[in-house]
Amino acid sequence: MKLNIGPGASATYFHKNPEWELMDVEKNRASKGLQIDFNVFEKIDRPSDYYTRVYASHVLEHVHPAHTIKFLKEINRTMKTGGIFRIIIPDARKSIEKYLNGEKFSLFERRKKIHGKNLNPPMSEFEAMKMCFISPTKQTSLISGKNYIPFAHQNAWDFESIKNDLIRSGFNKDNIFRTQYGESKTSDFNFETKLDTEARQFDRSMYLEVVK
């Protein structure tokens, strides 16, 4: 079996393929037993040595920092030896360097256009950068029943720090590799260049693969 974590709107593509299971906060997207709120994560309801492939595009930054290692350990546990875990996350270093160098960055401009259009004074460059690391969610499924608004983005890494967290979660340091958009050790992730998802935002993304 293969697992896609947080497929978002692309869930319909994977629903057609019985080899793929989906983990999502939205019930209509998630496979049975895999509806998960990353703010209160406990475990992945699957046996050990279950998945040969795991795909996580722009979703790990939504995992509460207190649960990061627990979550990655659960992915490790449920993966078969030789399985491949593909990770795409915002590259914190890119955002920080763009801000510190005072460079015009398309990501910041998108944030200001979408999230800052009604603000007075207008959204600053720092506020736009801050949204890469911490921002409130707008998903009603996460807000419902709570007397507070949970975060959407609440985690961030550069390559060294995500590698450290993967090692702390039991993955071998020699089996963690940086890749590029659409570049993989397996054809099972070829859908990446076919689907219109955040994975295409290579100007702000970091790509890596882990072999268990």
GROMACS .gro file of C-alpha atoms in nm, residues 91-171:
model
   81
   91ASP     CA    1   1.211   2.596   0.262
   92ALA     CA    2   1.248   2.827   0.561
   93ARG     CA    3   1.595   2.932   0.452
   94LYS     CA    4   1.463   3.065   0.120
   95SER     CA    5   1.203   3.284   0.290
   96ILE     CA    6   1.442   3.415   0.553
   97GLU     CA    7   1.714   3.497   0.301
   98LYS     CA    8   1.469   3.674   0.069
   99TYR     CA    9   1.348   3.885   0.360
  100LEU     CA   10   1.693   3.968   0.497
  101ASN     CA   11   1.825   4.055   0.151
  102GLY     CA   12   1.526   4.279   0.083
  103GLU     CA   13   1.451   4.088  -0.238
  104LYS     CA   14   1.111   4.091  -0.404
  105PHE     CA   15   0.968   3.742  -0.352
  106SER     CA   16   0.662   3.610  -0.535
  107LEU     CA   17   0.548   3.421  -0.224
  108PHE     CA   18   0.539   3.737  -0.013
  109GLU     CA   19   0.354   3.920  -0.289
  110ARG     CA   20   0.091   3.641  -0.304
  111ARG     CA   21   0.047   3.654   0.072
  112LYS     CA   22   0.001   4.030   0.070
  113LYS     CA   23  -0.248   4.011  -0.217
  114ILE     CA   24  -0.457   3.731  -0.064
  115HIS     CA   25  -0.428   3.785   0.311
  116GLY     CA   26  -0.344   4.154   0.334
  117LYS     CA   27  -0.583   4.308   0.084
  118ASN     CA   28  -0.810   4.455   0.353
  119LEU     CA   29  -0.542   4.555   0.603
  120ASN     CA   30  -0.466   4.914   0.693
  121PRO     CA   31  -0.174   4.974   0.715
  122PRO     CA   32  -0.087   4.721   0.441
  123MET     CA   33   0.082   4.390   0.524
  124SER     CA   34   0.457   4.431   0.568
  125GLU     CA   35   0.729   4.209   0.423
  126PHE     CA   36   0.794   4.063   0.768
  127GLU     CA   37   0.426   3.983   0.821
  128ALA     CA   38   0.420   3.807   0.484
  129MET     CA   39   0.729   3.608   0.577
  130LYS     CA   40   0.586   3.522   0.920
  131MET     CA   41   0.293   3.347   0.751
  132CYS     CA   42   0.542   3.089   0.619
  133PHE     CA   43   0.593   2.976   0.977
  134ILE     CA   44   0.277   3.055   1.167
  135SER     CA   45  -0.075   3.136   1.050
  136PRO     CA   46  -0.430   3.067   1.175
  137THR     CA   47  -0.634   2.802   0.996
  138LYS     CA   48  -0.951   2.875   0.801
  139GLN     CA   49  -1.063   2.512   0.783
  140THR     CA   50  -1.401   2.483   0.952
  141SER     CA   51  -1.335   2.117   1.034
  142LEU     CA   52  -1.043   2.226   1.253
  143ILE     CA   53  -1.222   2.522   1.411
  144SER     CA   54  -1.554   2.347   1.481
  145GLY     CA   55  -1.611   2.265   1.849
  146LYS     CA   56  -1.313   2.469   1.969
  147ASN     CA   57  -1.318   2.797   2.158
  148TYR     CA   58  -0.997   2.904   1.984
  149ILE     CA   59  -0.866   2.911   1.627
  150PRO     CA   60  -0.590   2.651   1.569
  151PHE     CA   61  -0.288   2.724   1.355
  152ALA     CA   62  -0.244   2.616   0.995
  153HIS     CA   63   0.129   2.670   0.947
  154GLN     CA   64   0.303   2.600   1.277
  155ASN     CA   65   0.629   2.424   1.189
  156ALA     CA   66   0.934   2.505   0.976
  157TRP     CA   67   1.266   2.358   0.867
  158ASP     CA   68   1.576   2.407   0.659
  159PHE     CA   69   1.741   2.093   0.522
  160GLU     CA   70   1.966   2.037   0.825
  161SER     CA   71   1.679   2.059   1.073
  162ILE     CA   72   1.438   1.831   0.883
  163LYS     CA   73   1.722   1.582   0.842
  164ASN     CA   74   1.783   1.598   1.218
  165ASP     CA   75   1.415   1.532   1.293
  166LEU     CA   76   1.411   1.237   1.053
  167ILE     CA   77   1.720   1.089   1.219
  168ARG     CA   78   1.562   1.141   1.562
  169SER     CA   79   1.261   0.950   1.431
  170GLY     CA   80   1.467   0.643   1.345
  171PHE     CA   81   1.555   0.701   0.980
   0.00000   0.00000   0.00000
